[in-house]
GROMACS .gro file of C-alpha atoms in nm:
model
  221
    1UNK     CA    1   1.895   2.381  -3.706
    2UNK     CA    2   1.618   2.645  -3.688
    3UNK     CA    3   1.298   2.541  -3.823
    4UNK     CA    4   1.201   2.707  -4.140
    5UNK     CA    5   0.941   2.998  -4.108
    6UNK     CA    6   0.611   2.928  -4.278
    7UNK     CA    7   0.530   3.125  -4.581
    8UNK     CA    8   0.215   3.295  -4.399
    9UNK     CA    9   0.444   3.397  -4.121
   10UNK     CA   10   0.693   3.526  -4.348
   11UNK     CA   11   0.447   3.731  -4.554
   12UNK     CA   12   0.324   3.873  -4.219
   13UNK     CA   13   0.672   3.970  -4.094
   14UNK     CA   14   0.779   4.116  -4.440
   15UNK     CA   15   0.456   4.315  -4.455
   16UNK     CA   16   0.510   4.474  -4.110
   17UNK     CA   17   0.882   4.569  -4.235
   18UNK     CA   18   0.745   4.734  -4.548
   19UNK     CA   19   0.444   4.907  -4.373
   20UNK     CA   20   0.684   5.046  -4.106
   21UNK     CA   21   0.938   5.148  -4.355
   22UNK     CA   22   0.728   5.307  -4.633
   23UNK     CA   23   0.355   5.345  -4.482
   24UNK     CA   24   0.091   5.110  -4.543
   25UNK     CA   25  -0.076   5.318  -4.817
   26UNK     CA   26   0.246   5.296  -5.022
   27UNK     CA   27   0.278   4.919  -5.022
   28UNK     CA   28   0.047   4.677  -5.213
   29UNK     CA   29   0.018   4.304  -5.221
   30UNK     CA   30   0.260   4.292  -5.516
   31UNK     CA   31   0.504   4.495  -5.353
   32UNK     CA   32   0.515   4.253  -5.060
   33UNK     CA   33   0.525   3.950  -5.305
   34UNK     CA   34   0.826   4.099  -5.500
   35UNK     CA   35   1.004   4.187  -5.175
   36UNK     CA   36   0.968   3.827  -5.075
   37UNK     CA   37   1.063   3.694  -5.419
   38UNK     CA   38   0.740   3.482  -5.436
   39UNK     CA   39   0.446   3.507  -5.686
   40UNK     CA   40   0.132   3.723  -5.606
   41UNK     CA   41  -0.054   3.381  -5.632
   42UNK     CA   42   0.130   3.239  -5.357
   43UNK     CA   43   0.065   3.552  -5.126
   44UNK     CA   44  -0.307   3.526  -5.237
   45UNK     CA   45  -0.330   3.165  -5.135
   46UNK     CA   46  -0.273   3.277  -4.788
   47UNK     CA   47  -0.426   3.602  -4.767
   48UNK     CA   48  -0.700   3.727  -4.988
   49UNK     CA   49  -0.606   4.088  -4.968
   50UNK     CA   50  -0.393   4.353  -4.766
   51UNK     CA   51  -0.678   4.403  -4.518
   52UNK     CA   52  -0.625   4.039  -4.394
   53UNK     CA   53  -0.267   4.081  -4.343
   54UNK     CA   54  -0.345   4.406  -4.151
   55UNK     CA   55  -0.581   4.244  -3.943
   56UNK     CA   56  -0.318   3.956  -3.831
   57UNK     CA   57  -0.090   4.223  -3.760
   58UNK     CA   58  -0.337   4.443  -3.552
   59UNK     CA   59  -0.403   4.114  -3.357
   60UNK     CA   60  -0.031   4.074  -3.286
   61UNK     CA   61  -0.027   4.459  -3.157
   62UNK     CA   62  -0.345   4.402  -2.966
   63UNK     CA   63  -0.214   4.090  -2.771
   64UNK     CA   64   0.136   4.250  -2.711
   65UNK     CA   65  -0.018   4.564  -2.558
   66UNK     CA   66  -0.271   4.368  -2.332
   67UNK     CA   67   0.014   4.134  -2.223
   68UNK     CA   68   0.174   4.413  -2.030
   69UNK     CA   69  -0.104   4.687  -1.967
   70UNK     CA   70  -0.210   4.552  -1.643
   71UNK     CA   71  -0.155   4.608  -1.270
   72UNK     CA   72   0.097   4.394  -1.108
   73UNK     CA   73  -0.065   4.102  -0.931
   74UNK     CA   74  -0.012   4.022  -0.558
   75UNK     CA   75   0.222   4.325  -0.470
   76UNK     CA   76   0.233   4.686  -0.447
   77UNK     CA   77   0.326   4.879  -0.789
   78UNK     CA   78   0.647   5.053  -0.777
   79UNK     CA   79   0.810   5.330  -0.975
   80UNK     CA   80   1.001   5.052  -1.172
   81UNK     CA   81   0.671   4.927  -1.282
   82UNK     CA   82   0.618   5.274  -1.442
   83UNK     CA   83   0.943   5.232  -1.614
   84UNK     CA   84   0.834   4.888  -1.748
   85UNK     CA   85   0.506   5.017  -1.885
   86UNK     CA   86   0.677   5.314  -2.051
   87UNK     CA   87   0.964   5.100  -2.211
   88UNK     CA   88   0.699   4.845  -2.315
   89UNK     CA   89   0.473   5.121  -2.480
   90UNK     CA   90   0.776   5.258  -2.654
   91UNK     CA   91   0.862   4.925  -2.802
   92UNK     CA   92   0.510   4.838  -2.912
   93UNK     CA   93   0.453   5.184  -3.079
   94UNK     CA   94   0.796   5.142  -3.270
   95UNK     CA   95   0.767   4.801  -3.367
   96UNK     CA   96   0.408   4.856  -3.499
   97UNK     CA   97   0.445   5.226  -3.598
   98UNK     CA   98   0.261   5.196  -3.921
   99UNK     CA   99  -0.055   5.146  -3.698
  100UNK     CA  100  -0.034   5.472  -3.559
  101UNK     CA  101   0.098   5.666  -3.871
  102UNK     CA  102  -0.183   5.535  -4.071
  103UNK     CA  103  -0.443   5.472  -3.811
  104UNK     CA  104  -0.733   5.698  -3.954
  105UNK     CA  105  -0.701   5.542  -4.303
  106UNK     CA  106  -0.679   5.196  -4.186
  107UNK     CA  107  -1.011   5.235  -3.982
  108UNK     CA  108  -1.184   5.406  -4.262
  109UNK     CA  109  -1.093   5.133  -4.502
  110UNK     CA  110  -1.216   4.854  -4.274
  111UNK     CA  111  -1.521   4.863  -4.056
  112UNK     CA  112  -1.440   4.541  -3.882
  113UNK     CA  113  -1.099   4.674  -3.790
  114UNK     CA  114  -1.259   4.998  -3.660
  115UNK     CA  115  -1.486   4.806  -3.435
  116UNK     CA  116  -1.190   4.596  -3.293
  117UNK     CA  117  -0.987   4.912  -3.254
  118UNK     CA  118  -1.282   5.073  -3.046
  119UNK     CA  119  -1.306   4.766  -2.804
  120UNK     CA  120  -0.931   4.762  -2.792
  121UNK     CA  121  -0.937   5.133  -2.701
  122UNK     CA  122  -1.197   5.095  -2.427
  123UNK     CA  123  -0.995   4.805  -2.269
  124UNK     CA  124  -0.697   4.985  -2.270
  125UNK     CA  125  -0.850   5.283  -2.099
  126UNK     CA  126  -0.985   5.056  -1.821
  127UNK     CA  127  -0.653   4.895  -1.769
  128UNK     CA  128  -0.484   5.231  -1.754
  129UNK     CA  129  -0.718   5.345  -1.486
  130UNK     CA  130  -0.650   5.021  -1.297
  131UNK     CA  131  -0.275   5.088  -1.315
  132UNK     CA  132  -0.309   5.441  -1.211
  133UNK     CA  133  -0.524   5.333  -0.907
  134UNK     CA  134  -0.227   5.103  -0.833
  135UNK     CA  135   0.011   5.401  -0.822
  136UNK     CA  136  -0.213   5.579  -0.601
  137UNK     CA  137  -0.256   5.286  -0.340
  138UNK     CA  138   0.126   5.253  -0.369
  139UNK     CA  139   0.166   5.636  -0.272
  140UNK     CA  140   0.337   5.721  -0.591
  141UNK     CA  141   0.088   5.965  -0.712
  142UNK     CA  142  -0.206   6.148  -0.553
  143UNK     CA  143  -0.538   6.144  -0.755
  144UNK     CA  144  -0.913   6.112  -0.721
  145UNK     CA  145  -1.114   5.900  -0.947
  146UNK     CA  146  -1.207   6.189  -1.182
  147UNK     CA  147  -0.846   6.265  -1.200
  148UNK     CA  148  -0.736   5.919  -1.267
  149UNK     CA  149  -1.006   5.907  -1.565
  150UNK     CA  150  -0.889   6.228  -1.711
  151UNK     CA  151  -0.508   6.142  -1.693
  152UNK     CA  152  -0.573   5.808  -1.833
  153UNK     CA  153  -0.753   5.977  -2.136
  154UNK     CA  154  -0.493   6.240  -2.193
  155UNK     CA  155  -0.214   5.986  -2.183
  156UNK     CA  156  -0.422   5.772  -2.431
  157UNK     CA  157  -0.466   6.070  -2.667
  158UNK     CA  158  -0.108   6.169  -2.646
  159UNK     CA  159   0.023   5.805  -2.733
  160UNK     CA  160  -0.234   5.736  -3.031
  161UNK     CA  161  -0.157   6.078  -3.192
  162UNK     CA  162   0.196   6.121  -3.134
  163UNK     CA  163   0.286   5.979  -3.470
  164UNK     CA  164   0.052   6.177  -3.638
  165UNK     CA  165   0.204   6.486  -3.471
  166UNK     CA  166   0.540   6.383  -3.604
  167UNK     CA  167   0.428   6.326  -3.949
  168UNK     CA  168   0.259   6.676  -3.954
  169UNK     CA  169   0.530   6.882  -3.790
  170UNK     CA  170   0.856   6.711  -3.925
  171UNK     CA  171   1.008   6.819  -4.248
  172UNK     CA  172   1.109   6.460  -4.331
  173UNK     CA  173   0.806   6.238  -4.197
  174UNK     CA  174   0.906   5.932  -4.405
  175UNK     CA  175   1.193   5.846  -4.181
  176UNK     CA  176   1.088   5.854  -3.805
  177UNK     CA  177   1.347   5.766  -3.546
  178UNK     CA  178   1.294   5.569  -3.230
  179UNK     CA  179   1.400   5.859  -3.036
  180UNK     CA  180   1.127   6.073  -3.187
  181UNK     CA  181   0.897   5.826  -3.057
  182UNK     CA  182   1.067   5.823  -2.713
  183UNK     CA  183   0.986   6.190  -2.668
  184UNK     CA  184   0.587   6.087  -2.693
  185UNK     CA  185   0.655   5.852  -2.403
  186UNK     CA  186   0.817   6.135  -2.219
  187UNK     CA  187   0.513   6.357  -2.285
  188UNK     CA  188   0.319   6.121  -2.081
  189UNK     CA  189   0.537   6.126  -1.790
  190UNK     CA  190   0.507   6.511  -1.796
  191UNK     CA  191   0.128   6.468  -1.773
  192UNK     CA  192   0.172   6.290  -1.450
  193UNK     CA  193   0.433   6.533  -1.278
  194UNK     CA  194   0.160   6.727  -1.099
  195UNK     CA  195   0.014   6.429  -0.928
  196UNK     CA  196   0.359   6.280  -0.800
  197UNK     CA  197   0.420   6.256  -0.419
  198UNK     CA  198   0.731   6.382  -0.242
  199UNK     CA  199   0.839   6.060  -0.173
  200UNK     CA  200   0.834   5.913  -0.523
  201UNK     CA  201   0.948   6.240  -0.686
  202UNK     CA  202   1.322   6.168  -0.693
  203UNK     CA  203   1.265   5.838  -0.873
  204UNK     CA  204   1.011   5.981  -1.129
  205UNK     CA  205   1.252   6.281  -1.196
  206UNK     CA  206   1.516   6.009  -1.277
  207UNK     CA  207   1.269   5.850  -1.519
  208UNK     CA  208   1.202   6.191  -1.680
  209UNK     CA  209   1.590   6.224  -1.739
  210UNK     CA  210   1.601   5.872  -1.880
  211UNK     CA  211   1.318   5.934  -2.132
  212UNK     CA  212   1.383   6.301  -2.235
  213UNK     CA  213   1.465   6.378  -2.583
  214UNK     CA  214   1.475   6.734  -2.690
  215UNK     CA  215   1.189   6.864  -2.918
  216UNK     CA  216   1.447   6.966  -3.188
  217UNK     CA  217   1.583   6.615  -3.178
  218UNK     CA  218   1.248   6.466  -3.205
  219UNK     CA  219   1.147   6.676  -3.491
  220UNK     CA  220   1.470   6.675  -3.674
  221UNK     CA  221   1.619   6.325  -3.634
   0.00000   0.00000   0.00000
């Protein structure tokens, strides 16, 4: 028999579900309690306010991203590693999409969260550069240090602003599809194409076909 999930963990799980479905600003602690069929007092016993729930969810997201955003250890990087990073990024963005959709509001509302996000961003940029250096050493791309820094920054800007682009461009921004997110990951691949070596090009082109989603599909479905 599976162990019963503790109320605190259920609150976090249900909050993530509601935030992703409706947007964080549309969901109150009372909404969460009603959705779970528990009293508001029971929820407040575990979390003093919604910001505390969001802080836990950000910790989960932070730990998830940092668990995979690192160069392979003890071996040379491969194009398959690139595929792994892209699929992991897509899953993280999709599963915690409310963070991307409501990011500016969340950071404006919580100075501590904003400080944590800045540190997280800096670590991700450093790890991204390390990953690209690994691809250079493996002969998958050709870039100098300035190009590595610039490409990492551009990739970060695309990934962190993609959901905002969808929300401001789609007619129905309340219901985003995973395919629409997939197009954002494809955009990162496109940024890299000018640096891909001849020997790696067939494998990278296959990746592009795998992740491609038409713009019309991304904006309409």
